[in-house]
XYZ file of C-alpha atoms in Angstrom:
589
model
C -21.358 19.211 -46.044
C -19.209 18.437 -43.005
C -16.509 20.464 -41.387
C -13.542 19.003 -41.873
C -10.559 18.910 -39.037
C -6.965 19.915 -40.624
C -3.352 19.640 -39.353
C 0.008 20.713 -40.326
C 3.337 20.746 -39.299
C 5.555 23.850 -39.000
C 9.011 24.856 -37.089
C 9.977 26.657 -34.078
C 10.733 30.089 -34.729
C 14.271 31.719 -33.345
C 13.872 32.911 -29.777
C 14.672 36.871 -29.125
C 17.631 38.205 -27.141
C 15.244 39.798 -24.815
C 11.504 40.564 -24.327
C 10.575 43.495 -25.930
C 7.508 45.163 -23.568
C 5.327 45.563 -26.541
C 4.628 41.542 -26.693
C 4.326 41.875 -22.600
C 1.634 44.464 -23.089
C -0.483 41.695 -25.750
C -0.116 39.189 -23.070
C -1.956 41.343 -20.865
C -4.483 42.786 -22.859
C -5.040 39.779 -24.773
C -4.875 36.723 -22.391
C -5.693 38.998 -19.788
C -4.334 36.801 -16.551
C -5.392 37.586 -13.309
C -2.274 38.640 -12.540
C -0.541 41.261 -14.823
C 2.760 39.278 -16.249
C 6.519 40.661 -16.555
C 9.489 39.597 -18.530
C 11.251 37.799 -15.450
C 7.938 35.576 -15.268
C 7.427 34.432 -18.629
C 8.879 32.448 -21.061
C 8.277 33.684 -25.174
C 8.916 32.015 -28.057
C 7.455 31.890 -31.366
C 6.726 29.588 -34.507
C 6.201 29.771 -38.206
C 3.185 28.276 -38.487
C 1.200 28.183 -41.712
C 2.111 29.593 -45.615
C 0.657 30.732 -48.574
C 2.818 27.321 -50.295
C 1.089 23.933 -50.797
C 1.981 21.790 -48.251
C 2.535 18.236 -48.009
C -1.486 17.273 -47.449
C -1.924 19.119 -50.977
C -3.815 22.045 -49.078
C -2.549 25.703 -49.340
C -3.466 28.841 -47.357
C -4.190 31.708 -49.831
C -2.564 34.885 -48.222
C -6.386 36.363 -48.412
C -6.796 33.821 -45.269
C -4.033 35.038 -43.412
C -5.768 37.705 -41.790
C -8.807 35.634 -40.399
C -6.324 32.945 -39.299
C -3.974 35.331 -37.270
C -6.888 36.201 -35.188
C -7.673 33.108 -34.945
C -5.041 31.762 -33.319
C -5.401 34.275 -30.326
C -5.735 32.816 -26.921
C -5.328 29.209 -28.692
C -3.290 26.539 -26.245
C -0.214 24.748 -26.970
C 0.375 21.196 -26.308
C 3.025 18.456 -26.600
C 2.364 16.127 -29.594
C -1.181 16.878 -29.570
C -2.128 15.102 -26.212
C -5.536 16.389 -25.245
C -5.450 14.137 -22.311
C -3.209 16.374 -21.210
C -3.318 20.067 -19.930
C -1.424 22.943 -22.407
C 1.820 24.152 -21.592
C 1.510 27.271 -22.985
C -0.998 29.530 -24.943
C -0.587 31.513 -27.932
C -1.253 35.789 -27.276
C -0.265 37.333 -30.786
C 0.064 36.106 -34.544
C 1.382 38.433 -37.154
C 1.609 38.211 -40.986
C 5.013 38.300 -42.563
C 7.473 37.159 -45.410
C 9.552 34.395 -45.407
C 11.834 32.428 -47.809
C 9.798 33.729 -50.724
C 6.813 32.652 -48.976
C 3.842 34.676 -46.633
C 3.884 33.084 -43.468
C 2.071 33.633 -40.105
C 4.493 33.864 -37.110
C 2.587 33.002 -33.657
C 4.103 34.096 -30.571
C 3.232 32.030 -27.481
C 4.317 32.372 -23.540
C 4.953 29.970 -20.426
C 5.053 30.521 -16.924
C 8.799 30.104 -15.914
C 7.886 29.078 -12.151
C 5.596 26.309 -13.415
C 6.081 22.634 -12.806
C 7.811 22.088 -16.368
C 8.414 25.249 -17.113
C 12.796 25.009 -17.508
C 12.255 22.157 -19.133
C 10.173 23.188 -21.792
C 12.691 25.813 -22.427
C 15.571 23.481 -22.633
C 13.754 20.951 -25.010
C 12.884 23.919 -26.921
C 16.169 25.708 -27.212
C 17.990 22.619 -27.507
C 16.236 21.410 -30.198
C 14.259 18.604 -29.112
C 10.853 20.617 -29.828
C 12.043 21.607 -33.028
C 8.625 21.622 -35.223
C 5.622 22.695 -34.198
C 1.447 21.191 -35.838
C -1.621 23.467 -36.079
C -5.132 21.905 -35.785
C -8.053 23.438 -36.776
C -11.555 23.582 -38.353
C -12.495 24.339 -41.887
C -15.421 24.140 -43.913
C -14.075 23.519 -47.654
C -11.465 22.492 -48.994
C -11.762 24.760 -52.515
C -10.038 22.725 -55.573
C -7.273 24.815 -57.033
C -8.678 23.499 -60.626
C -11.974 23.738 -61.048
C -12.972 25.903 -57.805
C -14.951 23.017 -56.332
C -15.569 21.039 -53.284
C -12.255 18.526 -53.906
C -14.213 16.077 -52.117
C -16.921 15.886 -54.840
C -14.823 16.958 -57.733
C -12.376 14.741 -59.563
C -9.262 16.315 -59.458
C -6.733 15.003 -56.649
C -3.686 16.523 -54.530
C -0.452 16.453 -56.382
C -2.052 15.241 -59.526
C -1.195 16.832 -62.722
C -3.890 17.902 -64.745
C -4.203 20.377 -68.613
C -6.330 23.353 -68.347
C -6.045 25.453 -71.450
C -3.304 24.086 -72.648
C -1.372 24.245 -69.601
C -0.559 21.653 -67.217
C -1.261 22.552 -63.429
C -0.664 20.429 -60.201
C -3.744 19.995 -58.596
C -4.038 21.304 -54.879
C -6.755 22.632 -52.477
C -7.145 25.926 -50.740
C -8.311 25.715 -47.212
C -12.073 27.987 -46.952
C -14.338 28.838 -44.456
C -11.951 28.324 -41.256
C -13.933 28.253 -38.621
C -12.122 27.713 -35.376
C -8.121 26.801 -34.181
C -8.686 23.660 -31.937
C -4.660 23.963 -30.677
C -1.380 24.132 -31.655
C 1.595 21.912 -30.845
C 5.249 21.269 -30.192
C 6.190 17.823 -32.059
C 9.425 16.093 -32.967
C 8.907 15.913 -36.265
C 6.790 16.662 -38.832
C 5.311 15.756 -42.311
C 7.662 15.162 -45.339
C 7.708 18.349 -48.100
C 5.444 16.568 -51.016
C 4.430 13.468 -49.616
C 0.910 12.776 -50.944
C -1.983 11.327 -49.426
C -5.107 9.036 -50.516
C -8.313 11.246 -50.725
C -9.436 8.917 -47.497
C -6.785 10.326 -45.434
C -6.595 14.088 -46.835
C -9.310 14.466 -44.221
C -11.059 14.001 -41.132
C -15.017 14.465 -41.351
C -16.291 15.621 -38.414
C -20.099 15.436 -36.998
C -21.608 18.126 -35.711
C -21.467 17.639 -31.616
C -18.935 15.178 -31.734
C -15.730 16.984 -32.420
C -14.499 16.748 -28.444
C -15.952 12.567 -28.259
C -15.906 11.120 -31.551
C -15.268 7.837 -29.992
C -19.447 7.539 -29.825
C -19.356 3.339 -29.265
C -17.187 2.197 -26.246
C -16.680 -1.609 -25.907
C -16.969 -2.527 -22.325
C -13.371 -2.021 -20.464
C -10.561 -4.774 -20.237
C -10.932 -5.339 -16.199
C -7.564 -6.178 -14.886
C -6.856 -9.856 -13.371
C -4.655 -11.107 -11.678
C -6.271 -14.496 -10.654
C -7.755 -16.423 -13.720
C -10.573 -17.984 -11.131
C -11.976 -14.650 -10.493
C -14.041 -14.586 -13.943
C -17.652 -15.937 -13.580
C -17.393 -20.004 -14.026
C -20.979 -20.140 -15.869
C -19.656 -18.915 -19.193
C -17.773 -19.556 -22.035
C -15.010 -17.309 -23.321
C -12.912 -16.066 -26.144
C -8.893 -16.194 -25.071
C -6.896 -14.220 -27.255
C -3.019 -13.516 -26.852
C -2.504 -9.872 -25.723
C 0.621 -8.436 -27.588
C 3.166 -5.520 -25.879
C 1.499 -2.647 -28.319
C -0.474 0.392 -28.552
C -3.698 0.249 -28.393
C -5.949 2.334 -30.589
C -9.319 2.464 -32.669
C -9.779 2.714 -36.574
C -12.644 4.015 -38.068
C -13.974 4.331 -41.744
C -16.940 6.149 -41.824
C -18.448 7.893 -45.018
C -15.712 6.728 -46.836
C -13.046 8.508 -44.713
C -9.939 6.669 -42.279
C -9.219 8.090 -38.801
C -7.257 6.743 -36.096
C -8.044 7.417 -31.998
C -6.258 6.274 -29.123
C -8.741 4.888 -26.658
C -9.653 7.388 -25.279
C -11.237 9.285 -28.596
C -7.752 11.394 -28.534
C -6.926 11.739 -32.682
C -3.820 9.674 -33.520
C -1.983 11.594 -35.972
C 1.232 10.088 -37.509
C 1.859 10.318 -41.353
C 4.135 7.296 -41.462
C 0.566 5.518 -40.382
C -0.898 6.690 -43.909
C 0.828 4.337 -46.228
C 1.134 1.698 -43.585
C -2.865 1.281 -43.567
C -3.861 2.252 -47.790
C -1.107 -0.375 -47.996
C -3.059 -2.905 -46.085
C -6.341 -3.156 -48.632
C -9.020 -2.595 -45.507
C -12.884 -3.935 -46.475
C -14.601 -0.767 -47.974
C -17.826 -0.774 -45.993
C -17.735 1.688 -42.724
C -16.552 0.050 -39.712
C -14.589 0.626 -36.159
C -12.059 -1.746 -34.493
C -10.223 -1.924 -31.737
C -6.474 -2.899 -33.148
C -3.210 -3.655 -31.610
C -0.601 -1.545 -33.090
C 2.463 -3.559 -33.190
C 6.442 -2.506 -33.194
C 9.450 -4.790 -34.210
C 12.933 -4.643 -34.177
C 14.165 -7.792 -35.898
C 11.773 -10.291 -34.196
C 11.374 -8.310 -30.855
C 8.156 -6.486 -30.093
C 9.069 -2.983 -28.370
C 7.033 -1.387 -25.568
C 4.030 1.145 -26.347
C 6.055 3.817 -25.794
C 7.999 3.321 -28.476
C 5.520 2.635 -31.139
C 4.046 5.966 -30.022
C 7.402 7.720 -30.443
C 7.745 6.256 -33.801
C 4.798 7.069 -34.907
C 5.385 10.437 -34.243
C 8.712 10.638 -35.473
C 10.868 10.143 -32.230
C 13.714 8.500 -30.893
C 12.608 4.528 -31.193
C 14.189 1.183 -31.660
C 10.924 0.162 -33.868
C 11.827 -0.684 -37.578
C 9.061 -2.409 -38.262
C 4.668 -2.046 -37.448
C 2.387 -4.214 -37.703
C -1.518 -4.525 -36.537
C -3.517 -7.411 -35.026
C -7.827 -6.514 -35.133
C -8.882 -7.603 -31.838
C -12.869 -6.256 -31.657
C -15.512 -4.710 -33.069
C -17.292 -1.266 -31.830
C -19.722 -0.503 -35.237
C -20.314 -2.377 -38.904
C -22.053 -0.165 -40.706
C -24.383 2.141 -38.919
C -24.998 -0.435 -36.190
C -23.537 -0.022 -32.754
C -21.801 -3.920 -32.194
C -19.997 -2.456 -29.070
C -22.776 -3.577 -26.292
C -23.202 -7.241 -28.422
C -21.926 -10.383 -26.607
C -18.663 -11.530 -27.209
C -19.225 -14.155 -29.726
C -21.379 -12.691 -31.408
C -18.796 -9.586 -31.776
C -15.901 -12.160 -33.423
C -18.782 -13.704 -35.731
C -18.821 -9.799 -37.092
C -15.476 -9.430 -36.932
C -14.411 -12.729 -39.148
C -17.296 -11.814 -41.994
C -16.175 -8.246 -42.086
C -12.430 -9.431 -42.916
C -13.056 -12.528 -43.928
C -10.424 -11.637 -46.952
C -8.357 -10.465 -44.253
C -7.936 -13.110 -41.763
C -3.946 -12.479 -41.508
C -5.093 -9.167 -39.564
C -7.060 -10.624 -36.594
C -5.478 -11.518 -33.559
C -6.167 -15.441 -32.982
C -8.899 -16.073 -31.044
C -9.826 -19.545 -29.074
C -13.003 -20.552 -27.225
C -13.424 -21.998 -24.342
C -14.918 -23.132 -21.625
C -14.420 -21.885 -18.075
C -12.845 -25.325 -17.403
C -10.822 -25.426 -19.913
C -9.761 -21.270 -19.464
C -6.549 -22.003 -17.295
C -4.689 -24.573 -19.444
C -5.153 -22.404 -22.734
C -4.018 -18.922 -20.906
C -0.656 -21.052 -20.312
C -0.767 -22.067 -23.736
C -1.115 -18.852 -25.410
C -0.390 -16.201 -22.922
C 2.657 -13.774 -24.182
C 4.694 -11.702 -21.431
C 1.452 -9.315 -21.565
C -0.737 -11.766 -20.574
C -4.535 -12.734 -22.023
C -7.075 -11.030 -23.245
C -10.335 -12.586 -22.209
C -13.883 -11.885 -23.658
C -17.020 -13.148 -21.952
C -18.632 -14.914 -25.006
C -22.025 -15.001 -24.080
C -21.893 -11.377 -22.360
C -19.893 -8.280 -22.878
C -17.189 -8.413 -20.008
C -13.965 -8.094 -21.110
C -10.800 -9.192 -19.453
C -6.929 -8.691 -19.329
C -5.364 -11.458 -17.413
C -1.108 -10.998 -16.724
C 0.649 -12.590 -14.649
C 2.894 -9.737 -13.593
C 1.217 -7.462 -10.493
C 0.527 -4.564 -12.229
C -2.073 -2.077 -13.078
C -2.489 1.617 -14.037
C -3.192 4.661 -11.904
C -3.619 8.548 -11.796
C -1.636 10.816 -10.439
C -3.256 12.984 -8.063
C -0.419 15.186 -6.617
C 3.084 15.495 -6.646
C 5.854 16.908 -4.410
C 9.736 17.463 -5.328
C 12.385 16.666 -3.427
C 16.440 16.126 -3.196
C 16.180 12.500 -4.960
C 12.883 12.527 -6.758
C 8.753 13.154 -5.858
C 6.704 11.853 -3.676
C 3.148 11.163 -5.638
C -0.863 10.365 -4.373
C -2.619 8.616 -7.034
C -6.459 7.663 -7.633
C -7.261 4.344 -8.992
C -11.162 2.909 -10.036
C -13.335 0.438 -8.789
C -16.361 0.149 -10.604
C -16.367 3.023 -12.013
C -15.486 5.218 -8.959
C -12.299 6.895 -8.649
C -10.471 6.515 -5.149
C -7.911 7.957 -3.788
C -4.761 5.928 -3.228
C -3.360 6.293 0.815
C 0.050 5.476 0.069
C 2.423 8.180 -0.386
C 4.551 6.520 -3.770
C 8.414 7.729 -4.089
C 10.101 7.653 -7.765
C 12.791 9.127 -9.486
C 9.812 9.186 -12.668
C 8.812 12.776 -13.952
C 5.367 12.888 -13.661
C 2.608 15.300 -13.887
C -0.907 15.759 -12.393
C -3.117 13.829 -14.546
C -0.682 11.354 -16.034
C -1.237 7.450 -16.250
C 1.514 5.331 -15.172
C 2.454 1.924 -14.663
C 2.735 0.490 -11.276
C 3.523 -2.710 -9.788
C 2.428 -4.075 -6.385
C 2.024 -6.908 -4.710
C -1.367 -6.350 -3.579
C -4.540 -3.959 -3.808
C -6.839 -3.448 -1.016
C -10.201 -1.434 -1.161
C -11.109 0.371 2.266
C -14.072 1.712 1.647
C -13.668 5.387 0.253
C -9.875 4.408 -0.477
C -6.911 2.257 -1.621
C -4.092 0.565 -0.052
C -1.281 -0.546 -2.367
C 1.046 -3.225 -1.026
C 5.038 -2.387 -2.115
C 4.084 0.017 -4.657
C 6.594 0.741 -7.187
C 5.998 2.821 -10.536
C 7.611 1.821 -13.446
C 6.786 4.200 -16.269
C 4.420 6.447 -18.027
C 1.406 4.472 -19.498
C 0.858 4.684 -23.417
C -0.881 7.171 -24.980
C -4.538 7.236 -24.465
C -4.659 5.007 -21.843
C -6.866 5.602 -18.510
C -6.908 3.577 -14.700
C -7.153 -0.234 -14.494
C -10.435 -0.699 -12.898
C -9.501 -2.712 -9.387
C -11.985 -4.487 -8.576
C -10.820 -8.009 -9.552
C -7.445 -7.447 -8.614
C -8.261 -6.628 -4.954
C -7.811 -8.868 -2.257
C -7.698 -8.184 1.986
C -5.698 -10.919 2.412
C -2.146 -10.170 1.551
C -2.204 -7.391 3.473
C -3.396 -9.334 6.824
C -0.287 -10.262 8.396
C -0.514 -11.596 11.909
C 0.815 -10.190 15.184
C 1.522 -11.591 19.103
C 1.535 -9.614 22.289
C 3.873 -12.088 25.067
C 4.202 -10.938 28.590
C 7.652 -11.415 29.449
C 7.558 -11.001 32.816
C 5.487 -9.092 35.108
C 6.431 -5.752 33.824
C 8.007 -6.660 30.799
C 5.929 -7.235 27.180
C 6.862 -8.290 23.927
C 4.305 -7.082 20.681
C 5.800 -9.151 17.767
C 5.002 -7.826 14.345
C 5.657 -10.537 13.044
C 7.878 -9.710 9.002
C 6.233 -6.126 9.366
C 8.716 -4.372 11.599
C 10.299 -7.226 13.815
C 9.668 -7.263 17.670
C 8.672 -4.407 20.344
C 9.885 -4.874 24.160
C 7.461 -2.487 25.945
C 9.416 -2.005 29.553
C 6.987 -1.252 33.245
C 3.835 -2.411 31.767
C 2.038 -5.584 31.548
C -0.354 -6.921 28.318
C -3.147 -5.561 30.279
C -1.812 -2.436 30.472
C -1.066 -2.390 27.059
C -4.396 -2.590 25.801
C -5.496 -0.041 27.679
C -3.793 2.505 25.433
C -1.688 5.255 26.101
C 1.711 6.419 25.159
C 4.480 3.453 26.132
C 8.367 3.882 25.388
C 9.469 0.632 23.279
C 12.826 -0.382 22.234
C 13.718 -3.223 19.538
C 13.728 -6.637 20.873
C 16.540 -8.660 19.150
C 15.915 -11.676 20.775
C 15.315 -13.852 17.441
C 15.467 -17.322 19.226
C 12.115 -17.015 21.069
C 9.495 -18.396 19.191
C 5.973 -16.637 18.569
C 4.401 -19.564 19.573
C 4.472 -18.701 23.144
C 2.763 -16.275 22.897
C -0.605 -15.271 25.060
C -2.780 -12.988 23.002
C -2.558 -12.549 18.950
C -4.581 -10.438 16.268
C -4.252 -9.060 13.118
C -2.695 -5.937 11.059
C -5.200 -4.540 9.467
C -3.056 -1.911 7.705
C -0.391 -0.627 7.777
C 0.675 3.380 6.595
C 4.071 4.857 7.018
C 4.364 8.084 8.845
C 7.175 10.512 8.643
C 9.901 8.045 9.926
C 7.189 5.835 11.576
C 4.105 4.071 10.883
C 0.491 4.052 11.681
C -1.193 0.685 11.970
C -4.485 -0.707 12.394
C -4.444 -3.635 14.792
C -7.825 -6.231 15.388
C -7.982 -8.738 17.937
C -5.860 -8.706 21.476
C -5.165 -5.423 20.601
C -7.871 -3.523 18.600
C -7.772 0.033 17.323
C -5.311 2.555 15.709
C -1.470 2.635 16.492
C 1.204 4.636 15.435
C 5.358 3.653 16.067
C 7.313 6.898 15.844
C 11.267 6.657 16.755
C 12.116 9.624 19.429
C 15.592 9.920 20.749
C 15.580 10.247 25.076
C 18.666 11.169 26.671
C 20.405 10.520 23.674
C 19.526 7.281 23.624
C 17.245 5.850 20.457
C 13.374 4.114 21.682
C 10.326 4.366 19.934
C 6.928 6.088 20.678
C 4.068 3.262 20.420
């Protein structure tokens, strides 16, 4: 039979006065870092992370297990809430066996650099409680039935059922055998509920062999950002569908057994999602869907974000989740995800035709008639658009926004300065702007930016205004660009005027207001060189006088200057740097 993939839920253990060396010394010889580590460079803590008692997935760890799974757990990472998209914060280095509240336990220790980018936050969140719980995943091959010794998969007996044997009466539970491998461990919020029971479809995960790190196999085609609803190809007819603020996510059934992924193939793990989907009567035949995962307060739908934090047991305003089915990726054992469009929804509507209160309205049209239904049905997230005679999929908003990568960071006295990489057509570029925000980010994060224009160069991109706005959901990866680029905001125009014969005025015009170059004429100008400039406040003389005009290209700030890239009169690269001459203030052009 299958592996099977198995989580719990634990809590943080209490932190120690002081490091004693003999945990430094298992560091060392166990993680073995290329540099050795000491107690003023590290960070320890330690959890309580798995019992001999039955927990609240009806599995148990017999104390005969304890041994194999300490080991185990050696040289395992640590994440935050399970985010594999992310890199660990911390790795485990020792696990020891030992008794607890009338219970065995295994207590991990785990360590942290204390110079590293989060690493004094970490220990606040932990110390102050916000960390306070900590979720084991890991590989096992049987789940042994505590009643008749079985496979619980095959036999009848269930979790928390109560069952006579003998003349006794036992609660039925299963012993985790055969554990293979410790995928990670992490910090959460909060955990699963003592006792609370789950279907026999959502006790486990199967797993195929090879697809454990991608078990996302079928990808539907990408939602390409738009900005302009004229950009999608005019010979076709489409399926317009509201797009709702949620998370986005996939739900499979396969072989009889539920999971949940973000996007990205990423396991979605919340227990407050297990009676919120046995509760919705799904069709019993194996399928994936792509589904909007929906949170309310009152009437209000609440940002990504917080569904994610509520599913997870965080801080959230959502009282309330609904989902909306929005595509297809498999029915059955055939891979729908490459199919056209309409063809998808015709899949879609027979597979819940019982169900049509789950699917997220749907409306086809023609290219013609695409603009007046977008106003018609478009929600403050826009349109989703499907090509219905191809597989291009679309996300038209109206608000300038898309998602990027973040590349690098820097700290300083009122936030970080980031570089992000964005994709266009597949390829990932490397944003030129330099992006300044009071957001904690870190290297490999998705957030949410807004700008008034994208510009491919090439090898690069140009962001006009940038501004980021928050961390993207869960799962999520870059907007691909390609639709939403355009040279043309970014052209602005620009006059050189010769004043007199040794006086000229370069006009940028709403970039950076006029330039009066002194002891040079236009002529001279374009020859290049290093000229002294000072403002030109002058407001009443109109640009229409002028002799010569071109374009900006570009335009890239510079320390306290900029660079620019000029066509026309002037052709070529410029930079504008202030310098201060005899105390008085010019500028460097």
């Amino acid at each position: 039979m299958d592996n099977l993939i198995g989580r719990l839920t634990a809590e943080l253990a209490e932190k120690d006065a002081e490091i004693p060396e003999t945990l430094l010394e298992k560091i060392n010889r166990n993680i073995a870092p290329p540099e050795r580590l000491t107690a003023e460079m590290v960070h320890i803590r330690a959890m309580y992370i798995v019992s001999d008692r039955v927990n609240s997935f009806g599995g148990c760890f017999p104390v005969e297990e304890h041994e194999k799974l300490a080991a185990l757990l050696i040289d395992s990472p640590v994440l935050v809430g399970h985010r594999k998209d992310s890199l660990p914060i911390a790795r485990n280095f020792h696990a020891e066996r030992t008794a607890r509240g009338n219970a065995n336990w295994i207590k991990v220790y785990f360590y942290w650099l204390k110079d590293s980018a989060d690493g004094e936050e970490i220990r606040k969140n932990i110390d102050g409680g916000i960390y306070k719980e900590c979720s084991i995943s890991f590989i096992f091959g049987l789940p042994e039935c505590s009643i008749c010794g079985n496979d619980m998969r095959d036999c009848r007996h269930q979790p928390f059922a109560e069952y006579e044997t003998g003349g006794v009466k036992k609660v039925a539970h299963f012993n985790y055998r055969k554990i293979e491998k410790v995928l990670e461990t992490s910090l959460v919020y909060r955990g699963s509920v003592e006792n609370t029971s789950l279907t026999n479809e959502l006790a486990f995960t199967k797993v195929v062999a090879g697809e454990l790190e991608n078990p996302d196999r079928h990808r539907l085609p990408p939602l390409q950002k738009l900005w302009d609803i004229t950009k999608v190809p005019p010979d076709e007819r489409y399926l317009a569908l509201p797009a709702y603020e949620s998370l986005k996510a996939h739900l499979y059934k396969r072989s009889g057994a539920l999971s949940v992924t973000y996007p990205d193939g990423t396991p979605l793990d919340s227990e407050l999602l297990v009676p919120f989907l046995n509760r919705l009567k799904l069709p019993t035949s194996d399928f994936a869907v792509e589904v909007s995962l929906i949170g309310y307060r009152g009437k209000e739908r609440q940002s990504a974000a917080d569904v994610a934090s509520y599913l997870v047991g965080g801080h959230s305003p959502v009282r309330r989740l609904e989902m909306k089915v929005f595509d297809i990726l498999e029915e059955g054992s055939d891979n729908v995800a490459s199919e056209d469009g309409a063809h998808r929804r015709k899949r879609l509507e027979r597979l819940f035709s019982s169900l049509t209160a789950l699917l997220a309205p749907a409306t086809a049209v023609s290219y013609s008639e695409l603009s007046q239904v977008v106003d018609k049905i478009a929600t403050r997230c826009g349109v989703e658009i499907y090509s219905a005679n191809g597989s291009e999929r679309f996300l038209f908003t109206y608000r300038r926004s898309a998602r990027f990568k973040v590349a690098a960071l820097e700290q300083f006295s009122r936030g970080f300065r980031y570089r992000l990489s964005g994709v266009s057509q597949g390829q990932t570029l490397p944003v030129n702007n330099i992006i300044c925000s009071t957001h904690r980010l870190a290297i490999g994060d998705i957030c949410e930016l807004e700008t008034a224009g994208v510009n491919l160069n090439g090898d690069s991109i140009e962001l006009k205004h940038p501004r980021i706005t928050a961390l993207a959901a869960a799962g999520s990866g870059p907007d691909e660009l390609r639709l939403i680029a355009s040279e043309s905001v970014f052209r602005r125009r620009y006059a050189v005027t010769a004043l007199s014969r040794n006086r000229t005025l370069i006009d940028f015009r709403q970039t950076d207001g006029p330039l009066l170059l002194s002891h040079c004429s236009p002529d001279q100008v374009q020859q290049g060189g290093w000229l002294l400039a000072d403002r030109y406040d002058n407001n009443s003389r109109s640009v229409t006088e002028s002799g010569h005009n071109g374009t900006v290209l570009s335009r890239e700030r510079c320390g306290e200057g900029y660079r620019f890239s000029l066509e026309g009169y002037l052709k070529g690269n410029f930079i504008l740097r202030p310098v201060r001459i005899k105390g008085m203030r010019k500028f460097l052009f």
